[in-house]
XYZ file of C-alpha atoms in Angstrom:
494
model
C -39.713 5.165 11.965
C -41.262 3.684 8.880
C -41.594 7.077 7.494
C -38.008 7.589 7.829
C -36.979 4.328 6.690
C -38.457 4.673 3.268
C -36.963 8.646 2.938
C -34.003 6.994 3.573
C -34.557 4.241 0.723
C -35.823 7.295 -1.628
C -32.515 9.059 -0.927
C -30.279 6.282 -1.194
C -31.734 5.346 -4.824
C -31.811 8.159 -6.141
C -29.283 7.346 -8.861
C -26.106 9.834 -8.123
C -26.203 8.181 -4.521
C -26.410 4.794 -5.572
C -23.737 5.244 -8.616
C -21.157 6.616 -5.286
C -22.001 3.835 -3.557
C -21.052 0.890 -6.408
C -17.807 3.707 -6.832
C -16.959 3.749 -2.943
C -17.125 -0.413 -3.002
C -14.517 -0.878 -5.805
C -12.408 1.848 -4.891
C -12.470 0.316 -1.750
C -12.144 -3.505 -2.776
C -8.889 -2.312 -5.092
C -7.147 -0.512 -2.297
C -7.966 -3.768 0.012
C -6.670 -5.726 -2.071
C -3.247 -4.450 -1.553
C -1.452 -5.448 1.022
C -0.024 -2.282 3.714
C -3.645 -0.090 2.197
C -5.553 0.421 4.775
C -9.535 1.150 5.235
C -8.792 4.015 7.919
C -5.984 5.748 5.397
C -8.297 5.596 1.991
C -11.236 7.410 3.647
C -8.974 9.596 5.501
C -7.638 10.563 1.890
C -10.376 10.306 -0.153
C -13.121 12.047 2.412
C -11.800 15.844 1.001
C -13.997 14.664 -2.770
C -17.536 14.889 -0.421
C -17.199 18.398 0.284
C -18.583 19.432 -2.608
C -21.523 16.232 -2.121
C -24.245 16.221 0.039
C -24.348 14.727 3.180
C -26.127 12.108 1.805
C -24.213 11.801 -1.002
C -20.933 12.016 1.075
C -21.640 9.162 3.620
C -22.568 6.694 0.222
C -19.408 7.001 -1.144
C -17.390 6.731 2.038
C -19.358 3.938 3.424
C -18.648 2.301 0.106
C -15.350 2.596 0.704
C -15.269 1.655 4.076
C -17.333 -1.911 3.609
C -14.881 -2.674 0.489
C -11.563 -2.111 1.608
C -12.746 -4.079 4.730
C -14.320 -6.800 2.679
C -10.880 -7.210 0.213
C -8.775 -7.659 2.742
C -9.114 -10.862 3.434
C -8.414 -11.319 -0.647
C -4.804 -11.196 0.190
C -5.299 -12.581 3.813
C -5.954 -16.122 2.058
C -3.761 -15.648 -1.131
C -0.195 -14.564 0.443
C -0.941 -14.502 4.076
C -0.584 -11.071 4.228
C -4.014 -9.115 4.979
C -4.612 -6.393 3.280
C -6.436 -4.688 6.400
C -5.614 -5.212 9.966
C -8.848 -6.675 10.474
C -8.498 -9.805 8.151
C -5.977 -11.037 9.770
C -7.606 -13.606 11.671
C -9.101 -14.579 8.180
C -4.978 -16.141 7.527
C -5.700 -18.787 10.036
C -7.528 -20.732 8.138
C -8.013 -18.967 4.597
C -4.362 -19.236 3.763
C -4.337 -23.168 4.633
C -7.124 -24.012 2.095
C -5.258 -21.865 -0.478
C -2.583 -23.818 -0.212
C -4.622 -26.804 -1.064
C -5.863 -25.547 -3.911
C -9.324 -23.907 -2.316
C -8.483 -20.292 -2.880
C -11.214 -19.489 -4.733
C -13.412 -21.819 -2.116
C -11.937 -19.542 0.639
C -13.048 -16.376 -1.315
C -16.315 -17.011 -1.826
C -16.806 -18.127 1.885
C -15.264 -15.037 2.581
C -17.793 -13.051 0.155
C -20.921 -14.174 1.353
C -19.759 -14.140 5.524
C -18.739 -10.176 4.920
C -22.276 -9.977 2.953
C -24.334 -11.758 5.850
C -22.099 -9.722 8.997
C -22.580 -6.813 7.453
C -26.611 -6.954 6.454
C -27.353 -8.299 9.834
C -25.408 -5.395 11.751
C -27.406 -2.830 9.734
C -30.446 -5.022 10.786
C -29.839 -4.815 13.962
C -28.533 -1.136 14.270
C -31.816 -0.001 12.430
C -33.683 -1.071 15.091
C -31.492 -0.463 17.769
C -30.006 2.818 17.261
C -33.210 5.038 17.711
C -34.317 3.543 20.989
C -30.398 4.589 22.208
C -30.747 7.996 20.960
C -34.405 8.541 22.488
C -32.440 8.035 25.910
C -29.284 10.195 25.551
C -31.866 12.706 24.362
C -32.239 13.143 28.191
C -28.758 14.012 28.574
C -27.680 17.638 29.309
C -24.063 19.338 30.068
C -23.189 16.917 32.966
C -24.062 13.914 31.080
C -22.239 14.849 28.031
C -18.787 15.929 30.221
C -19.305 12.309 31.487
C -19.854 10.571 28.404
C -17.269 12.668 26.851
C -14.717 11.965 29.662
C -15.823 7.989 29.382
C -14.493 8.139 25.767
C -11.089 9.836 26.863
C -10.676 6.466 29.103
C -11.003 4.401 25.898
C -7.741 5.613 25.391
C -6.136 3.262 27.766
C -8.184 0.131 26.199
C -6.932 1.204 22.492
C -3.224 2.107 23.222
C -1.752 -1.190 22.342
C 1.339 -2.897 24.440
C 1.887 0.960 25.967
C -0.627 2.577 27.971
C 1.617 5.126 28.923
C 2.499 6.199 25.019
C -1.528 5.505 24.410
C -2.068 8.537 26.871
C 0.539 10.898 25.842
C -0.877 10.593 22.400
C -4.170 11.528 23.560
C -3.046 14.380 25.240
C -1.315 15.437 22.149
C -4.951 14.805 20.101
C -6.402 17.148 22.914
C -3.703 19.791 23.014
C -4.064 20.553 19.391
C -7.587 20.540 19.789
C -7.148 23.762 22.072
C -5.785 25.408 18.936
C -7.783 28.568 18.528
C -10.726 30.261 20.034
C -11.983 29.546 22.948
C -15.307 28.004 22.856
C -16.645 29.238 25.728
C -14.927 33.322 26.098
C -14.099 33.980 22.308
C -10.118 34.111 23.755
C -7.106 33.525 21.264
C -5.260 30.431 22.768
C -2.426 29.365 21.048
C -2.608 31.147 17.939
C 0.240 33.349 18.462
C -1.113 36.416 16.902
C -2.124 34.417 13.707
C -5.354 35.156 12.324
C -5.838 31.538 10.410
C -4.603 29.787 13.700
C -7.436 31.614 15.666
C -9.835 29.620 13.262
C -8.320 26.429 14.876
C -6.303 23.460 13.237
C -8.607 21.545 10.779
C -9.595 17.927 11.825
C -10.211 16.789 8.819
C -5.986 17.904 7.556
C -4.731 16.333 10.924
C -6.748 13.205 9.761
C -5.106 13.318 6.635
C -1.737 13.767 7.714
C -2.142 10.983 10.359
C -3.762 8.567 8.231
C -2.697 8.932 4.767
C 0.901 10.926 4.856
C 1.906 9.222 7.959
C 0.920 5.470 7.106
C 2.751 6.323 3.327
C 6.082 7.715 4.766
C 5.758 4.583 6.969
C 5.350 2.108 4.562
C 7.985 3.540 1.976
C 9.933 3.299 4.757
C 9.695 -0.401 5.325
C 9.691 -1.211 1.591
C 6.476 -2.199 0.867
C 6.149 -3.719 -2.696
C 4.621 -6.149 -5.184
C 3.898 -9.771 -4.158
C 3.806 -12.819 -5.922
C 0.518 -14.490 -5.824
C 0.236 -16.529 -9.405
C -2.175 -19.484 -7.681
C -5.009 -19.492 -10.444
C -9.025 -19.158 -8.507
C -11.595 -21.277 -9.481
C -15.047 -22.051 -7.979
C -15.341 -19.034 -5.965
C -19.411 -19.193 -5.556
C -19.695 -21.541 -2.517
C -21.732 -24.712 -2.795
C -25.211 -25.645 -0.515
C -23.681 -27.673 1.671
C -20.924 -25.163 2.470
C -23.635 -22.308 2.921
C -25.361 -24.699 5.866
C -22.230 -25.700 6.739
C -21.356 -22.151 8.027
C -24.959 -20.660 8.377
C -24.836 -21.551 12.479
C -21.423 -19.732 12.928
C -21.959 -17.010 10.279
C -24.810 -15.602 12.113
C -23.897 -16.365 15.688
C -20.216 -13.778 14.477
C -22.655 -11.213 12.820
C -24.193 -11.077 16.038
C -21.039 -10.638 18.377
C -19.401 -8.523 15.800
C -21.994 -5.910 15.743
C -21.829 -5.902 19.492
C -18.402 -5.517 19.765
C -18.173 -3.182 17.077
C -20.391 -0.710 19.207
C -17.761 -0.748 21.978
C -16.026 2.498 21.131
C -12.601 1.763 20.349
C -12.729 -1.933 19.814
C -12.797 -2.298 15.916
C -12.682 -4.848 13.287
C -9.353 -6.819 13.956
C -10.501 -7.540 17.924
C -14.277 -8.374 16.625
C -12.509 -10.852 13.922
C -10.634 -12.880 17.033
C -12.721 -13.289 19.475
C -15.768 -14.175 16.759
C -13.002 -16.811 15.753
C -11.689 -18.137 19.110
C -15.505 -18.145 19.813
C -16.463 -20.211 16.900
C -13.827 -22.844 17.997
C -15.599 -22.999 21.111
C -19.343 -23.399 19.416
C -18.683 -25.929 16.796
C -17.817 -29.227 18.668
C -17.301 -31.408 15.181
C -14.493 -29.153 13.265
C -13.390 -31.250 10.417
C -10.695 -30.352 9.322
C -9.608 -28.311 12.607
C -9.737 -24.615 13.064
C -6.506 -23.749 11.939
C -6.136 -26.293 9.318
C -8.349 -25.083 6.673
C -11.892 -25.312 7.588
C -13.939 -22.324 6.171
C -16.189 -22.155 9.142
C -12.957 -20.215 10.857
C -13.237 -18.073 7.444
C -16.233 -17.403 7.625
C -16.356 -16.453 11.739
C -13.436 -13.887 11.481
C -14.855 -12.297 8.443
C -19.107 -12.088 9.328
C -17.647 -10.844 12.669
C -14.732 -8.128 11.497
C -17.384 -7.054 8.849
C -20.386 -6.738 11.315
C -18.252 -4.253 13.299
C -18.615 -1.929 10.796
C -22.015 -1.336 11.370
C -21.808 -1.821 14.704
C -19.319 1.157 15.095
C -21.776 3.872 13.877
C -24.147 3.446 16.795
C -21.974 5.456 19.339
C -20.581 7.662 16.516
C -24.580 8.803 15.729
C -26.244 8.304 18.757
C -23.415 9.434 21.162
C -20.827 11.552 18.850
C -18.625 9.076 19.977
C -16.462 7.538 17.233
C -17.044 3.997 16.762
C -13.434 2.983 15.189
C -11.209 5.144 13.307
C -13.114 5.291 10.066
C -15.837 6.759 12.183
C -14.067 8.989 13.740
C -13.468 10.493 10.140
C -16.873 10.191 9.240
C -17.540 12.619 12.383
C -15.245 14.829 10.595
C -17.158 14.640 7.093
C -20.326 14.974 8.641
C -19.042 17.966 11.131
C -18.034 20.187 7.498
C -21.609 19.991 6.268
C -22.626 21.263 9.903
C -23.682 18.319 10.953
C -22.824 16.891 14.370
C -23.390 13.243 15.410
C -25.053 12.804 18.816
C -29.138 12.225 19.957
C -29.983 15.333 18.195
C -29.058 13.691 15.050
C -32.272 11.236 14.739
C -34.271 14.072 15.098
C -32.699 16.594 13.435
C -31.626 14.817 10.490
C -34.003 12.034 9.979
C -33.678 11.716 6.680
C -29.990 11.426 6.672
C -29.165 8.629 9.372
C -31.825 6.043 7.564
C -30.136 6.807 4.299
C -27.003 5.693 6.012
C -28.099 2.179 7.568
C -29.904 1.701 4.239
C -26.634 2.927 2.167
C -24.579 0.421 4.417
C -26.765 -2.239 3.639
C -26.685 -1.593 -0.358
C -22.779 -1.431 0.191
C -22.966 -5.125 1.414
C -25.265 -6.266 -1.617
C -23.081 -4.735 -4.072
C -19.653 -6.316 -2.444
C -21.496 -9.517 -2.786
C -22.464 -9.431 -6.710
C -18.490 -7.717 -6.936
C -16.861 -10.145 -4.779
C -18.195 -13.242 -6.648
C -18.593 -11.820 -9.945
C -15.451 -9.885 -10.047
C -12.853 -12.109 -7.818
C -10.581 -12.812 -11.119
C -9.822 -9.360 -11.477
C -9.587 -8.158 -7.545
C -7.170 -11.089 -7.339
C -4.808 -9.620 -9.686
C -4.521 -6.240 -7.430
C -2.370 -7.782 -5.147
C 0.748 -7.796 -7.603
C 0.224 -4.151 -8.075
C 3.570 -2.220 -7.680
C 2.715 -0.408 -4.515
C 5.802 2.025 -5.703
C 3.159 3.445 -8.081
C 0.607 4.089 -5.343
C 2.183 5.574 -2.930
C 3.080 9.068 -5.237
C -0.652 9.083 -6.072
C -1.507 8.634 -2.509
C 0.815 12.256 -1.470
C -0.531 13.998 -3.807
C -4.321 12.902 -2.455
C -3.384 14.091 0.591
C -1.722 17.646 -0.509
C -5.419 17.492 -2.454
C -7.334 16.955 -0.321
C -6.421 19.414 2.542
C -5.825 22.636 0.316
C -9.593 21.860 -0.784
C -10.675 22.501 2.918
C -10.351 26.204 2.626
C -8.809 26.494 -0.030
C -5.808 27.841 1.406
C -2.146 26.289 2.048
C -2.294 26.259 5.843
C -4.420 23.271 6.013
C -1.491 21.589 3.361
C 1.027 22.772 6.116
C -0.820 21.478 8.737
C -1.794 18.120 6.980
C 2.725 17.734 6.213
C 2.705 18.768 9.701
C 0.340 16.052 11.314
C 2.288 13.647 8.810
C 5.625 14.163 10.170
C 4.032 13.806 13.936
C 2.381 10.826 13.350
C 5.429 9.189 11.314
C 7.817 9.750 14.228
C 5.682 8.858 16.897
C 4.619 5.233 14.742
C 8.613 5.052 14.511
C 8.513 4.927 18.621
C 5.503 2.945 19.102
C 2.826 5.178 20.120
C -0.242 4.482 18.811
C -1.868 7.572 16.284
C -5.783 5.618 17.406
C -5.994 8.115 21.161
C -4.677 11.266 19.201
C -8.232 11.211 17.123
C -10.230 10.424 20.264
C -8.310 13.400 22.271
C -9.208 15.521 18.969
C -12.425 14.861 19.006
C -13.766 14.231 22.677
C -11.288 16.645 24.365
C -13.286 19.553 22.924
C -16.368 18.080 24.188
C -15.333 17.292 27.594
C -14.226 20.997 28.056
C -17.171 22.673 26.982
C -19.992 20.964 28.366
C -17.770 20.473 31.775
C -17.197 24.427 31.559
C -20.924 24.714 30.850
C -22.103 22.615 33.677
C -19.832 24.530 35.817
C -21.290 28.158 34.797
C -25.005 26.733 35.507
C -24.176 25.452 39.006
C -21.858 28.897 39.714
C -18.962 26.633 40.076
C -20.649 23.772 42.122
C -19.349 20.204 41.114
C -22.807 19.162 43.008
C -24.934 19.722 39.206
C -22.392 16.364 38.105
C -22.326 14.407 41.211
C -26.287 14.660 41.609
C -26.988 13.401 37.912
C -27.639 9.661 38.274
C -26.512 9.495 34.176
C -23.467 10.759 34.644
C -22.529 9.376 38.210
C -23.397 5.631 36.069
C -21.746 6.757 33.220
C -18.315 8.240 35.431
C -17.821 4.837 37.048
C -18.037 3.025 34.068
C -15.295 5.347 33.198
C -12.770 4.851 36.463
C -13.399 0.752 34.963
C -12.495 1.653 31.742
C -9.488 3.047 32.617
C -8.496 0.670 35.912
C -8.875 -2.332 34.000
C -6.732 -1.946 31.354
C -4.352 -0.559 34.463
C -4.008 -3.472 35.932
C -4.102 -6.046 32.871
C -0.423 -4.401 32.030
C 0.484 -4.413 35.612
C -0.150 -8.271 36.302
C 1.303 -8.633 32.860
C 4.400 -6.875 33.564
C 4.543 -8.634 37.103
C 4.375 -11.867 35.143
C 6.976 -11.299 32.855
């Protein structure tokens, strides 16, 4: 391992890597700091200017990305009550109160230094984690994968928001365009209706686009998204000693939690910032001023815990192949166009490449930390950016980004396509989260269940004799019976 860890340090130093990963961290801390700009929809964009990279080089700058978007989004969260991600917005409960007392720049720095310490522990404890994970799915053959696969599709109903019945039909719609192509298992046309560049299948990477970036612009234009007024002036951003101790206990104690929730495929930032916060209400008996009120140990819980999910997220997207959160999922995608595929073949395969990751990620948390309390002044100023001017620049990213794929206007068509899908199912609730887990598991399901089948001679017996995937297929009939009855008693109540 220690062999690996320092290729990993060699590769992330080298100084093209590191240079992506200080450019991923303010390109992402500048589109964070915008209110309505969201991690998920700047990777999904940007991810099309790696193909040219190196793996290596390609996870640096969208990690970068990824850890500063999510990091600046609580700037806005405590200035304007408004977060600039989804997963800040805990941060308003108790950022925006000591703005409005004058402790903006207080709340900040809290901020800074939480996201620096959730996010270095998580790689900490991913480092040492991750490996031992992916020595036992290394075991795993077609059954096990069709059941770990299949476990993923139940996320679905635990990620669908106030509709499990739209959460499902969306994944069903990820999985249907999935089948778009050859098939993986025969070499048959399905779908394609005579169309040569349809037998290649529909490009991931252009549906992410279109979901992500066109979708989540049309939407936004839509509701009128535009500049804010924040003119409160930020002073004394670096926190003080006694603030550090103050919130050294619940920092750490939401770094932990947050990295374990972030590995829960499907959970995310935004549910690992509330219950780290409702949790820290519970730990610290002597809250002066109360949570709620302006006390920056609730600051600092929401955003060591959202931030710690980060990390937290790429242990089932590399050891499983199972996407962590939605940035993950596109960082499947990145990975899958250099050839790479995520899963316990990765560690071994491509040593090299996941230690250069958990040390990149933990760079991209030292840098936000010098940036965040060096450079506050100027990220604070972001959030009365026009968003009328980004939004242009943000289509033509998109219309970029998928032509570069092949290099040919299908993926563009495909990409306005996906747009226009995910903009009118957002417009009727459903959520666009189980159409990227349908893409991507749905695929996987079929063709290790297919293969299992073919070494058995049809016999379900080579999946119902595997203790792995027996274990792993009632975890799944909880996964999706839970979340079942949670809206049933709900709807009973109401």
């Amino acid at each position: 391992m220690l062999e690996h860890l320092l290729e990993g340090v060699a590769l992330v130093f080298q100084p093209f890597a590191f240079a992506l990963i200080v450019i991923g961290v303010c390109i992402g801390i500048v589109m964070g700091s915008i209110p309505g700009m969201t991690a998920t929809m700047t990777v999904a964009v940007l991810v099309s200017f790696t193909f040219g990279m190196s793996p290596t080089e390609g996870m640096m700058l969208l990690l970068g990305i990824y850890g500063g978007a999510l990091y600046a989004g609580s700037i806005p969260a405590i200035l304007i009550r408004t977060p600039g991600t989804p997963s800040a917005a805990a941060t308003i409960f108790d950022g925006f109160p000591l703005a409005k007392r004058g402790k903006a720049g207080n709340a900040i720095g809290i901020a800074t230094v939480a996201s620096f310490v959730g996010g270095a522990t998580s790689v900490v404890l991913i480092t040492v984690l991750a490996p031992q994970i992916a020595e036992v799915a290394l075991a795993f053959g077609s059954p096990e994968y069709f059941a770990l696969a299949f476990f993923g599709l139940t996320i679905i109903a635990s990620v669908s928001g106030d509709s499990i019945t739209k959460g499902m039909i969306s994944g069903l719609l990820g999985m249907l365009i999935a089948t778009v192509g050859l098939d993986p298992n025969m070499g048959y046309p399905r779908f394609t209706f005579g169309s040569e560049v349809l037998a290649a299948g529909v490009q991931f990477i252009a549906v992410m686009i279109g979901l992500f970036g066109l979708a989540e612009g049309l939407n936004r234009y839509r509701e009128g998204i535009d500049a804010v007024d924040a003119t409160q002036q930020v002073r004394g951003i670096a926190p003080s000693i006694d603030d550090l101790r103050s919130i050294r206990t619940v920092t750490l104690g939401s770094s932990v939690a947050g990295t374990l929730i972030g590995a829960i495929p499907g959970a995310g930032g935004d549910i690992a910032a509330f219950v780290t916060y409702n949790e820290a209400k519970r730990w610290v008996k002597d809250a002066t001023p109360e949570f709620g009120d302006g006390n920056i140990r609730g600051v600092a819980a929401a955003e060591s815990g959202n931030n710690a999910s980060t990390a937290g997220a790429l242990v089932p997207t590399l050891t499983l192949g199972i996407p962590g959160d939605s940035v993950t999922a596109i960082l499947i995608g990145a990975l899958m166009v250099h050839g790479i595929r995520p899963g316990p073949g990765l560690f071994d395969n491509e040593p090299g490449l996941v230690f250069s990751i958990f040390v990149g990620f933990f760079v991209v948390y030292v840098v936000i930390l010098v940036a965040g309390l060096l450079g506050a002044h100027v990220w604070v100023r972001l959030i009365n950016f026009p968003a009328k001017y980004i939004w242009p620049a943000i289509f033509v990213l998109c219309v970029v980004g998928s032509f570069a794929l092949r290099g040919g206007l299908f993926d563009v068509w495909a990409m306005v396509g996906a747009g226009a899908l995910g903009y009118v199912l957002r417009l009727d609730g459903y959520p666009l989260a189980p159409m990227v887990l349908g893409l991507i598991l749905g695929p996987i399901a079929e063709q290790n269940l297919r293969r299992s089948l073919e070494l058995s001679n049809g016999s379900w017996d080579i999946i119902y004799t595997s203790p792995i995937a027996v274990a792993i297929l009632v975890l799944s009939v909880v996964s999706l019976v839970l979340p079942l009855l949670t809206e049933y008693y709900r709807t009973a109540d109401a």
